[in-house]
Short mmCIF file of C-alpha atoms and ligand atoms in Angstrom, two decimals:
data_model
loop_
_atom_site.label_atom_id
_atom_site.label_comp_id
_atom_site.label_asym_id
_atom_site.label_seq_id
_atom_site.Cartn_x
_atom_site.Cartn_y
_atom_site.Cartn_z
CA MET A 5 12.20 -104.95 -30.47
CA THR A 6 10.10 -103.07 -33.00
CA HIS A 7 7.33 -101.33 -31.11
CA GLN A 8 3.67 -100.49 -31.76
CA VAL A 9 3.62 -97.55 -29.51
CA HIS A 10 6.17 -94.89 -28.82
CA ILE A 11 6.05 -93.20 -25.44
CA ILE A 12 8.11 -90.20 -24.69
CA GLY A 13 8.61 -89.38 -21.07
CA GLY A 14 8.97 -92.12 -18.28
CA GLY A 15 7.28 -89.93 -15.35
CA LEU A 16 4.02 -90.87 -13.72
CA ALA A 17 1.95 -90.57 -16.97
CA GLY A 18 4.31 -92.19 -19.31
CA SER A 19 4.96 -95.03 -16.87
CA GLU A 20 1.29 -95.80 -16.40
CA ALA A 21 0.53 -95.53 -20.09
CA ALA A 22 3.48 -97.98 -20.86
CA TRP A 23 2.05 -100.55 -18.30
CA GLN A 24 -1.52 -100.39 -19.66
CA LEU A 25 -0.33 -100.90 -23.14
CA ALA A 26 2.12 -103.52 -22.23
CA GLU A 27 -0.58 -105.51 -20.10
CA ALA A 28 -2.86 -105.33 -23.21
CA GLY A 29 -0.34 -107.24 -25.20
CA LEU A 30 1.14 -104.19 -27.21
CA SER A 31 4.89 -103.55 -27.61
CA VAL A 32 6.14 -100.14 -26.31
CA ARG A 33 9.27 -98.10 -26.64
CA LEU A 34 9.54 -96.02 -23.54
CA SER A 35 11.99 -93.04 -24.16
CA GLU A 36 13.11 -91.33 -20.95
CA MET A 37 15.92 -88.85 -20.96
CA ARG A 38 17.07 -89.11 -17.48
CA GLY A 39 19.78 -91.87 -17.30
CA SER A 40 21.26 -90.61 -20.76
CA GLY A 41 23.16 -87.83 -19.03
CA GLU A 42 20.08 -85.50 -19.20
CA THR A 43 17.84 -84.40 -16.37
CA THR A 44 15.23 -81.65 -15.41
CA ALA A 45 15.37 -78.88 -12.96
CA ALA A 46 13.48 -80.88 -10.43
CA HIS A 47 14.35 -84.55 -10.68
CA GLN A 48 17.07 -86.07 -8.75
CA SER A 49 17.36 -89.54 -9.95
CA ASP A 50 17.12 -91.72 -12.98
CA ALA A 51 14.15 -93.85 -11.55
CA LEU A 52 10.78 -93.76 -13.62
CA ALA A 53 7.93 -92.08 -11.99
CA GLU A 54 10.00 -89.98 -9.58
CA LEU A 55 8.04 -87.86 -7.23
CA VAL A 56 9.68 -84.33 -7.55
CA CYS A 57 8.19 -82.78 -4.33
CA SER A 58 5.69 -83.95 -1.91
CA ASN A 59 5.43 -87.73 -1.23
CA SER A 60 1.76 -87.53 -1.05
CA PHE A 61 -0.99 -88.88 -3.35
CA ARG A 62 -3.32 -86.86 -1.15
CA SER A 63 -6.66 -88.38 0.30
CA ASP A 64 -7.39 -92.03 -0.05
CA ASP A 65 -10.98 -91.52 1.07
CA ALA A 66 -12.87 -92.92 -1.88
CA GLU A 67 -16.20 -92.29 -0.09
CA ASN A 68 -15.85 -88.54 0.28
CA ASN A 69 -13.04 -87.17 -1.87
CA ALA A 70 -12.63 -86.85 -5.59
CA VAL A 71 -8.95 -87.91 -5.51
CA GLY A 72 -9.58 -90.79 -3.28
CA LEU A 73 -12.16 -91.91 -5.71
CA LEU A 74 -9.81 -91.59 -8.68
CA HIS A 75 -7.21 -93.89 -6.58
CA ALA A 76 -10.01 -96.53 -6.42
CA GLU A 77 -10.92 -96.30 -10.02
CA MET A 78 -7.20 -96.65 -11.05
CA ARG A 79 -6.76 -99.66 -8.78
CA ALA A 80 -9.77 -101.21 -10.58
CA LEU A 81 -8.12 -100.55 -13.95
CA GLY A 82 -4.87 -102.40 -12.82
CA SER A 83 -2.82 -99.26 -12.34
CA VAL A 84 0.91 -99.85 -11.74
CA ILE A 85 1.28 -96.48 -10.10
CA MET A 86 -1.27 -97.23 -7.51
CA ALA A 87 0.02 -100.78 -6.90
CA ALA A 88 3.62 -99.40 -6.28
CA ALA A 89 2.05 -96.69 -4.14
CA ASP A 90 0.01 -99.08 -2.00
CA ALA A 91 3.11 -101.41 -1.74
CA HIS A 92 5.32 -98.47 -0.34
CA LYS A 93 2.74 -96.32 1.67
CA VAL A 94 3.94 -94.63 4.92
CA PRO A 95 1.60 -93.35 7.62
CA ALA A 96 -0.17 -90.15 6.73
CA GLY A 97 -3.54 -90.19 8.50
CA SER A 98 -6.37 -90.58 5.69
CA ALA A 99 -4.00 -89.52 2.93
CA LEU A 100 -1.91 -92.03 0.96
CA ALA A 101 1.84 -91.00 1.21
CA VAL A 102 4.71 -93.17 -0.05
CA ASP A 103 8.37 -93.76 0.49
CA ARG A 104 9.36 -91.89 -2.65
CA ASP A 105 12.47 -94.20 -3.31
CA GLY A 106 10.76 -97.45 -3.00
CA PHE A 107 7.98 -96.27 -4.87
CA SER A 108 9.88 -95.28 -7.96
CA ALA A 109 12.11 -98.26 -7.75
CA ALA A 110 9.07 -100.51 -7.85
CA VAL A 111 7.46 -98.79 -10.89
CA THR A 112 10.92 -98.95 -12.76
CA GLU A 113 11.61 -102.63 -11.88
CA ARG A 114 8.13 -103.77 -12.90
CA LEU A 115 8.32 -101.86 -16.34
CA ALA A 116 11.95 -102.71 -17.06
CA ALA A 117 11.05 -106.36 -16.49
CA HIS A 118 7.93 -106.44 -18.72
CA CYS A 119 8.54 -108.44 -21.93
CA ASN A 120 6.39 -105.89 -23.89
CA VAL A 121 8.34 -102.80 -22.85
CA GLU A 122 11.70 -101.59 -24.19
CA LEU A 123 13.05 -98.83 -21.88
CA VAL A 124 15.41 -96.56 -23.70
CA ARG A 125 17.28 -93.75 -22.00
CA GLU A 126 17.29 -91.16 -24.82
CA ARG A 127 16.13 -87.50 -25.23
CA ILE A 128 13.54 -87.13 -27.94
CA ASP A 129 13.72 -83.75 -29.74
CA ALA A 130 10.96 -83.77 -32.16
CA LEU A 131 7.55 -85.21 -32.49
CA PRO A 132 7.54 -88.40 -34.55
CA ALA A 133 6.11 -87.82 -38.06
CA SER A 134 4.21 -91.07 -37.94
CA GLY A 135 3.47 -94.04 -35.67
CA SER A 136 1.30 -94.16 -32.64
CA THR A 137 2.92 -91.90 -30.02
CA ILE A 138 2.19 -90.71 -26.55
CA VAL A 139 3.89 -87.57 -25.43
CA ALA A 140 4.13 -87.58 -21.52
CA THR A 141 7.10 -85.32 -21.09
CA GLY A 142 5.51 -83.44 -18.18
CA PRO A 143 5.87 -79.75 -16.75
CA LEU A 144 9.57 -79.76 -17.39
CA THR A 145 9.60 -80.93 -21.05
CA ALA A 146 12.99 -80.64 -22.64
CA ALA A 147 13.26 -77.35 -24.45
CA ARG A 148 13.77 -78.78 -28.19
CA LEU A 149 10.67 -81.12 -27.86
CA ALA A 150 8.75 -78.17 -26.50
CA GLU A 151 9.63 -76.23 -29.48
CA SER A 152 8.63 -78.96 -31.66
CA ILE A 153 5.28 -79.22 -29.75
CA GLY A 154 4.77 -75.53 -30.17
CA ALA A 155 5.21 -75.79 -33.95
CA ALA A 156 2.88 -78.81 -34.24
CA THR A 157 0.11 -77.10 -32.08
CA GLY A 158 0.58 -73.63 -33.59
CA ALA A 159 -0.22 -72.47 -29.92
CA ASP A 160 2.20 -70.84 -27.61
CA ALA A 161 3.11 -73.06 -24.72
CA LEU A 162 2.21 -71.56 -21.31
CA ALA A 163 4.42 -71.49 -18.29
CA PHE A 164 4.10 -70.76 -14.55
CA PHE A 165 5.60 -71.64 -11.31
CA ASP A 166 5.50 -74.70 -9.11
CA ALA A 167 7.26 -74.56 -5.81
CA ILE A 168 9.06 -77.11 -3.79
CA ALA A 169 8.53 -77.35 0.14
CA PRO A 170 11.56 -77.82 2.37
CA ILE A 171 12.49 -81.19 4.06
CA VAL A 172 13.71 -81.44 7.63
CA HIS A 173 15.82 -84.12 9.39
CA ARG A 174 13.58 -85.58 11.93
CA ASP A 175 16.17 -85.76 14.59
CA SER A 176 16.83 -82.02 14.33
CA ILE A 177 12.95 -81.22 15.43
CA ASP A 178 12.46 -80.48 19.18
CA MET A 179 9.67 -82.84 20.26
CA GLY A 180 9.73 -81.14 23.69
CA VAL A 181 8.00 -78.26 21.80
CA CYS A 182 6.20 -80.02 19.02
CA TRP A 183 3.66 -82.97 19.20
CA MET A 184 2.37 -85.59 16.93
CA ALA A 185 -1.35 -85.58 15.98
CA SER A 186 -3.64 -85.81 12.97
CA ARG A 187 -6.26 -83.13 12.56
CA TRP A 188 -9.47 -84.04 14.40
CA ASP A 189 -7.46 -87.30 15.23
CA LYS A 190 -8.44 -88.67 11.80
CA GLY A 191 -6.59 -91.89 10.73
CA GLU A 192 -5.62 -94.53 13.16
CA THR A 193 -2.36 -92.91 14.07
CA LYS A 194 -0.88 -89.41 14.99
CA ASP A 195 0.85 -88.88 11.84
CA TYR A 196 1.80 -85.25 11.52
CA ILE A 197 4.43 -83.21 13.64
CA ASN A 198 2.77 -79.97 14.76
CA CYS A 199 4.83 -76.92 15.70
CA PRO A 200 2.39 -74.49 17.62
CA MET A 201 2.63 -70.74 17.33
CA THR A 202 1.31 -67.96 19.64
CA LYS A 203 -0.31 -64.89 17.87
CA GLU A 204 2.88 -62.82 18.52
CA GLN A 205 4.97 -65.66 16.98
CA TYR A 206 2.80 -66.02 14.20
CA LEU A 207 2.67 -62.18 13.38
CA ALA A 208 6.45 -62.08 13.51
CA PHE A 209 6.66 -65.12 11.31
CA ARG A 210 4.36 -63.54 8.75
CA GLN A 211 6.30 -60.26 8.85
CA GLY A 212 9.51 -62.27 8.20
CA LEU A 213 7.97 -63.88 5.15
CA LEU A 214 6.95 -60.48 3.71
CA ASP A 215 10.36 -58.80 4.36
CA GLY A 216 12.40 -62.04 3.49
CA ASP A 217 15.00 -61.89 0.52
CA LYS A 218 13.17 -63.61 -2.47
CA THR A 219 14.54 -65.14 -5.64
CA GLU A 220 14.43 -62.65 -8.43
CA PHE A 221 12.04 -63.16 -11.28
CA LYS A 222 13.70 -63.96 -14.56
CA GLU A 223 12.49 -61.92 -17.52
CA TRP A 224 10.24 -64.78 -19.03
CA GLU A 225 8.80 -65.64 -15.61
CA ALA A 226 7.64 -62.14 -14.50
CA SER A 227 4.08 -62.34 -16.01
CA THR A 228 3.19 -65.88 -15.35
CA PRO A 229 0.52 -66.64 -12.89
CA TYR A 230 0.74 -69.09 -9.83
CA PHE A 231 -1.36 -72.43 -9.72
CA GLU A 232 -3.38 -71.70 -6.56
CA GLY A 233 -2.79 -75.12 -5.07
CA CYS A 234 1.05 -74.88 -5.14
CA MET A 235 1.27 -71.14 -3.93
CA PRO A 236 4.54 -69.97 -2.38
CA VAL A 237 4.01 -69.37 1.35
CA GLU A 238 5.19 -65.81 1.13
CA VAL A 239 2.65 -64.91 -1.52
CA MET A 240 -0.07 -66.37 0.68
CA ALA A 241 1.29 -64.20 3.57
CA GLU A 242 1.04 -61.13 1.15
CA ARG A 243 -2.75 -61.84 0.61
CA GLY A 244 -3.76 -60.95 4.18
CA GLU A 245 -2.82 -61.39 7.91
CA ASP A 246 -5.10 -64.36 8.54
CA THR A 247 -4.60 -65.94 4.86
CA LEU A 248 -1.96 -68.55 6.17
CA ARG A 249 -4.12 -69.34 9.29
CA PHE A 250 -6.72 -70.53 6.89
CA GLY A 251 -4.30 -72.27 4.74
CA PRO A 252 -1.18 -74.34 5.57
CA MET A 253 -0.90 -72.88 9.12
CA LYS A 254 -4.50 -73.76 9.98
CA PRO A 255 -4.71 -74.85 13.77
CA VAL A 256 -8.27 -76.14 13.75
CA GLY A 257 -8.72 -79.72 15.17
CA LEU A 258 -5.28 -79.74 16.62
CA ASP A 259 -5.46 -79.77 20.41
CA ASP A 260 -1.86 -78.81 21.92
CA PRO A 261 -1.41 -81.35 24.54
CA LYS A 262 0.45 -78.75 26.68
CA THR A 263 -2.63 -76.34 26.75
CA GLY A 264 -5.55 -78.55 25.77
CA ARG A 265 -6.34 -76.01 23.16
CA TRP A 266 -5.72 -75.21 19.52
CA PRO A 267 -2.69 -72.90 19.27
CA PHE A 268 -3.11 -69.61 17.29
CA ALA A 269 -1.33 -71.16 14.24
CA VAL A 270 0.53 -74.44 13.41
CA VAL A 271 3.31 -75.57 11.19
CA GLN A 272 2.91 -79.15 10.05
CA LEU A 273 5.55 -81.67 8.87
CA ARG A 274 4.61 -84.88 7.10
CA GLN A 275 6.81 -88.06 6.99
CA ASP A 276 8.66 -88.00 3.69
CA ASN A 277 10.60 -91.49 3.82
CA ALA A 278 9.85 -95.01 4.94
CA LEU A 279 12.57 -94.71 7.67
CA GLY A 280 10.80 -91.67 9.16
CA THR A 281 14.01 -89.81 9.24
CA LEU A 282 12.84 -86.96 6.77
CA TRP A 283 9.89 -84.70 7.14
CA ASN A 284 8.41 -82.15 4.85
CA MET A 285 6.98 -78.71 5.88
CA VAL A 286 3.31 -79.24 4.49
CA GLY A 287 2.36 -76.15 2.12
CA PHE A 288 5.56 -74.50 2.80
CA GLN A 289 6.63 -74.27 -1.09
CA THR A 290 8.61 -71.10 -1.25
CA LYS A 291 10.64 -68.82 -3.31
CA LEU A 292 12.58 -67.21 -0.44
CA LYS A 293 16.33 -67.46 -0.90
CA HIS A 294 18.10 -70.48 0.78
CA ALA A 295 19.84 -68.74 3.52
CA GLU A 296 16.77 -66.88 4.25
CA GLN A 297 14.66 -69.86 4.43
CA VAL A 298 17.18 -71.37 7.02
CA ARG A 299 17.15 -68.25 9.02
CA LEU A 300 13.30 -67.72 8.98
CA PHE A 301 12.29 -71.39 9.40
CA ARG A 302 14.44 -71.77 12.33
CA THR A 303 12.18 -69.17 14.12
CA ILE A 304 9.27 -71.69 14.09
CA PRO A 305 8.85 -73.19 17.46
CA GLY A 306 10.40 -76.62 17.59
CA LEU A 307 12.40 -76.00 14.39
CA GLU A 308 15.10 -73.75 16.13
CA GLN A 309 17.82 -76.39 15.42
CA ALA A 310 16.32 -77.74 12.17
CA GLU A 311 18.59 -79.36 9.73
CA PHE A 312 17.21 -79.04 6.11
CA ALA A 313 17.63 -82.15 3.84
CA ARG A 314 16.28 -80.01 1.03
CA LEU A 315 15.26 -76.32 0.67
CA GLY A 316 12.27 -75.02 -1.16
CA GLY A 317 12.55 -73.76 -4.75
CA LEU A 318 10.96 -72.70 -7.88
CA HIS A 319 10.21 -74.39 -11.16
CA ARG A 320 8.62 -73.95 -14.55
CA ASN A 321 5.45 -75.69 -15.54
CA THR A 322 4.68 -76.14 -19.29
CA PHE A 323 1.14 -77.44 -20.51
CA ILE A 324 -0.80 -77.16 -23.68
CA ASN A 325 -4.28 -75.78 -24.33
CA SER A 326 -5.79 -79.35 -24.30
CA PRO A 327 -9.59 -78.15 -24.57
CA LEU A 328 -8.66 -76.38 -27.87
CA LEU A 329 -5.96 -78.98 -29.28
CA LEU A 330 -7.00 -82.42 -28.15
CA ASP A 331 -10.00 -84.79 -29.11
CA ALA A 332 -11.97 -86.75 -26.59
CA ALA A 333 -9.45 -89.61 -26.93
CA LEU A 334 -6.45 -87.32 -26.12
CA ARG A 335 -5.38 -87.26 -29.72
CA LEU A 336 -3.80 -84.10 -31.15
CA LYS A 337 -6.49 -83.10 -33.77
CA ALA A 338 -3.74 -81.64 -36.13
CA ALA A 339 -1.77 -84.98 -35.84
CA PRO A 340 -3.96 -87.72 -34.57
CA HIS A 341 -1.09 -90.41 -34.40
CA ILE A 342 0.03 -88.29 -31.39
CA ARG A 343 -1.54 -88.39 -27.89
CA PHE A 344 -0.67 -86.46 -24.95
CA ALA A 345 -0.82 -87.62 -21.39
CA GLY A 346 0.04 -86.31 -17.85
CA GLN A 347 0.65 -82.72 -16.66
CA ILE A 348 1.40 -81.57 -20.10
CA THR A 349 -2.31 -81.91 -20.73
CA GLY A 350 -2.96 -79.40 -17.99
CA CYS A 351 -4.00 -81.82 -15.37
CA GLU A 352 -2.36 -81.13 -11.92
CA GLY A 353 -0.82 -83.68 -9.60
CA TYR A 354 0.97 -86.99 -9.45
CA VAL A 355 -2.44 -88.95 -9.31
CA GLU A 356 -4.31 -86.96 -12.11
CA SER A 357 -1.17 -87.21 -14.37
CA ALA A 358 -0.96 -90.99 -13.89
CA ALA A 359 -4.78 -91.23 -14.46
CA ILE A 360 -4.49 -89.36 -17.74
CA GLY A 361 -1.50 -91.64 -18.68
CA LEU A 362 -3.59 -94.73 -17.92
CA LEU A 363 -6.41 -93.53 -20.20
CA ALA A 364 -3.99 -92.56 -22.88
CA GLY A 365 -2.38 -96.03 -22.86
CA ARG A 366 -5.93 -97.87 -22.95
CA PHE A 367 -7.22 -95.59 -25.88
CA ALA A 368 -4.02 -96.27 -27.81
CA ALA A 369 -4.33 -100.00 -27.07
CA ALA A 370 -8.02 -100.00 -28.27
CA GLU A 371 -7.26 -98.09 -31.33
CA LEU A 372 -4.23 -100.42 -32.38
CA ARG A 373 -6.62 -103.44 -31.83
CA GLY A 374 -9.29 -102.05 -33.98
CA GLU A 375 -11.71 -101.57 -31.24
CA ALA A 376 -14.03 -98.65 -30.45
CA ILE A 377 -12.54 -96.18 -28.00
CA ALA A 378 -15.00 -95.92 -25.21
CA PRO A 379 -14.13 -93.12 -22.65
CA PRO A 380 -15.13 -93.48 -19.06
CA PRO A 381 -18.46 -92.11 -18.13
CA PRO A 382 -18.36 -88.45 -17.13
CA THR A 383 -19.89 -89.37 -13.76
CA THR A 384 -16.63 -91.29 -12.87
CA ALA A 385 -13.59 -89.58 -11.46
CA LEU A 386 -11.69 -90.60 -14.58
CA GLY A 387 -14.40 -89.39 -17.00
CA ALA A 388 -14.85 -86.16 -15.25
CA LEU A 389 -11.12 -85.34 -15.36
CA LEU A 390 -10.80 -86.50 -18.95
CA GLY A 391 -13.87 -84.45 -19.84
CA HIS A 392 -12.49 -81.32 -18.32
CA ILE A 393 -9.21 -81.43 -20.08
CA THR A 394 -10.64 -82.35 -23.60
CA GLY A 395 -13.41 -79.90 -23.71
CA GLY A 396 -15.08 -79.17 -20.40
CA ALA A 397 -12.69 -76.44 -19.56
CA ASP A 398 -12.68 -72.97 -21.07
CA ALA A 399 -9.86 -73.02 -23.48
CA VAL A 400 -9.38 -69.12 -23.13
CA SER A 401 -8.79 -69.36 -19.21
CA TYR A 402 -7.49 -72.90 -19.31
CA GLN A 403 -5.22 -73.53 -15.99
CA PRO A 404 -4.06 -76.70 -14.46
CA MET A 405 -6.73 -78.47 -12.38
CA ASN A 406 -6.71 -81.26 -9.74
CA VAL A 407 -9.62 -83.61 -9.83
CA ASN A 408 -12.59 -82.31 -7.64
CA PHE A 409 -16.35 -82.88 -7.49
CA GLY A 410 -16.78 -79.58 -9.35
CA LEU A 411 -15.83 -81.45 -12.53
CA PHE A 412 -18.61 -84.00 -12.21
CA PRO A 413 -21.96 -83.55 -13.77
CA PRO A 414 -24.08 -81.97 -10.78
CA ILE A 415 -26.64 -83.96 -8.96
CA GLU A 416 -29.87 -81.81 -8.77
CA GLY A 417 -31.75 -81.09 -5.68
CA ARG A 418 -31.08 -79.62 -2.21
CA MET A 419 -29.02 -81.96 0.00
CA LYS A 420 -26.36 -81.82 2.82
CA LYS A 421 -22.85 -81.34 1.46
CA ALA A 422 -21.73 -84.71 2.98
CA ASN A 423 -24.68 -86.59 1.39
CA ARG A 424 -23.88 -84.88 -1.84
CA LYS A 425 -20.18 -86.35 -1.96
CA GLN A 426 -21.46 -89.68 -1.05
CA LEU A 427 -24.07 -89.66 -3.80
CA TYR A 428 -21.35 -88.51 -6.27
CA THR A 429 -19.07 -91.40 -5.19
CA GLU A 430 -22.02 -93.93 -5.42
CA ARG A 431 -23.03 -92.78 -8.85
CA ALA A 432 -19.27 -93.05 -9.95
CA ARG A 433 -18.86 -96.56 -8.63
CA GLU A 434 -22.15 -97.79 -10.53
CA ALA A 435 -20.96 -95.89 -13.81
CA LEU A 436 -17.51 -97.59 -13.59
CA ALA A 437 -18.92 -101.04 -12.96
CA THR A 438 -21.14 -100.71 -15.85
CA TRP A 439 -18.42 -99.32 -18.13
CA LEU A 440 -16.13 -102.17 -17.15
CA ALA A 441 -18.78 -104.94 -17.54
C1 FAD B 12 8.82 -78.56 -8.91
C2 FAD B 12 7.83 -79.26 -9.00
C3 FAD B 12 7.14 -79.66 -7.98
C4 FAD B 12 5.84 -80.50 -8.00
N1 FAD B 12 5.30 -80.77 -6.79
C5 FAD B 12 4.16 -81.62 -6.92
C6 FAD B 12 3.65 -82.19 -5.77
O1 FAD B 12 4.02 -81.83 -4.69
N2 FAD B 12 2.37 -82.90 -5.73
C7 FAD B 12 2.09 -83.29 -7.12
O2 FAD B 12 0.98 -83.98 -7.04
N3 FAD B 12 2.52 -82.83 -8.13
C8 FAD B 12 3.63 -81.91 -8.08
N4 FAD B 12 4.19 -81.44 -9.13
C9 FAD B 12 3.52 -81.72 -10.41
C10 FAD B 12 4.24 -83.16 -10.93
O3 FAD B 12 5.21 -82.85 -11.70
C11 FAD B 12 3.30 -83.70 -11.73
O4 FAD B 12 2.13 -84.10 -10.77
C12 FAD B 12 3.72 -85.23 -12.25
O5 FAD B 12 5.05 -85.45 -11.90
C13 FAD B 12 3.43 -84.97 -13.65
O6 FAD B 12 3.84 -86.32 -14.16
P1 FAD B 12 4.09 -86.50 -15.80
O7 FAD B 12 4.25 -87.78 -16.03
O8 FAD B 12 3.27 -85.63 -16.46
O9 FAD B 12 5.54 -85.74 -15.64
P2 FAD B 12 6.78 -86.02 -15.16
O10 FAD B 12 6.72 -86.86 -13.80
O11 FAD B 12 7.65 -84.91 -14.93
O12 FAD B 12 7.48 -86.92 -16.22
C14 FAD B 12 7.99 -86.50 -17.35
C15 FAD B 12 9.13 -87.18 -17.65
O13 FAD B 12 9.47 -86.87 -19.13
C16 FAD B 12 11.02 -86.79 -19.24
N5 FAD B 12 11.31 -86.06 -20.42
C17 FAD B 12 11.08 -84.59 -20.50
N6 FAD B 12 11.43 -84.27 -21.69
C18 FAD B 12 11.79 -85.32 -22.46
C19 FAD B 12 12.32 -85.59 -23.75
N7 FAD B 12 12.41 -84.59 -24.66
N8 FAD B 12 12.71 -86.87 -24.19
C20 FAD B 12 12.69 -87.79 -23.13
N9 FAD B 12 12.11 -87.59 -21.94
C21 FAD B 12 11.75 -86.38 -21.52
C22 FAD B 12 11.37 -86.25 -17.90
O14 FAD B 12 12.82 -86.65 -17.64
C23 FAD B 12 10.31 -86.99 -16.88
O15 FAD B 12 10.94 -88.08 -16.50
C24 FAD B 12 5.25 -80.72 -9.27
C25 FAD B 12 5.99 -80.37 -10.44
C26 FAD B 12 7.13 -79.65 -10.36
C27 FAD B 12 7.93 -79.21 -11.58
#
């Protein structure tokens, strides 16, 4: 099949871009190196749209949360990623979490079966010199292609750490000590396993994190900053005695049924697969050495006998300086036949990466059909995220960013925080409806 668009990378962004183009009637070559004998430091399968760490798409609340709003907008635009996520959701309170294997298998099946998609298992080593192209190779872009991107952009690629949280076998957790609950009883069910800590236990645990044996920095990693949203738990511990209690170990809204009170601190685990056999330690991404993780995490009440399906780890993240390099339609200014999509543009997260893939696919489709490219209004979640990446952000200090209401044009006037969120979402819904009409 000769193709009209070449997409490089079959992750969250590349899969969504391919779907949007294929559904618009354009033919796509989707090149994914996994399945050709290649892999990345984080992927574990050959499936498209593999979730490399958490199984959560975060809040699904479209009234009060920017990522929930982004979910809703993507659903309205026929997102294959959202359709597969909805079909494979697992209980997670007000969040949207998925069975990772079922989710990726569904995306793979739908794309492989689409008559406009040719899925090719191959590694691409250089940016194509011509032809409509979408580069969606993610934070772990293979080295040769990264070099080619560096040469084409003239800018140095940036790198920093992302860290993976450990996963525990459910049947090794002591439910005589832990209890099931969602914070403030939000959501219909009690979706999290909560491990309570006294003050003494918390202080000893924090000390263990500070003293624990850590993975050594490699030379090229030494000066790279962490993304705040994915900070290793031991780095949070270093920031202050209470930092963890205001972060992943926050006890507020979690009444321990044994005492009727909030504990001093809590470790939470969230369901990681449909069977409910695997649970991930929420916010416990770490660069502690594996043996140290097992020793220290087994001091957490209820996890004394914990068996780990996966331990935490560290990984590189590569992204380009999009505000400087890309135009408003995600095209490389220096080579406009090439678009970038996904985390390599400097957005952060599964949902945001898929959202930028969705836009790149639609923009490429419009261009090839000779239609004007109409970006979504900046008052929508899609438009706010796009605007940030393609010019709204400061190019000098550009860092990966999740979608949040801070990216939306402000609503003037004084009002309660809760009302403000609802005004943002109402305004976004109206703007999207007008844009789609
Ligand atoms: C270790 C780690 C943990 C993370 N944890 C989370 C998390 O918990 N939650 C979250 O929301 N986000 C997390 N992220 C970010 C996550 O990677 C992105 O949110 C999302 O996967 C990015 O989607 P993408 O499509 O841009 O890239 P990816 O999903 O990584 O897809 C890129 C694809 O391109 C392929 N590829 C790379 N180079 C080539 C090449 N030269 N030729 C052909 N194919 C190529 C890769 O094999 C891969 O399939 C994490 C990232 C890492 C690295």
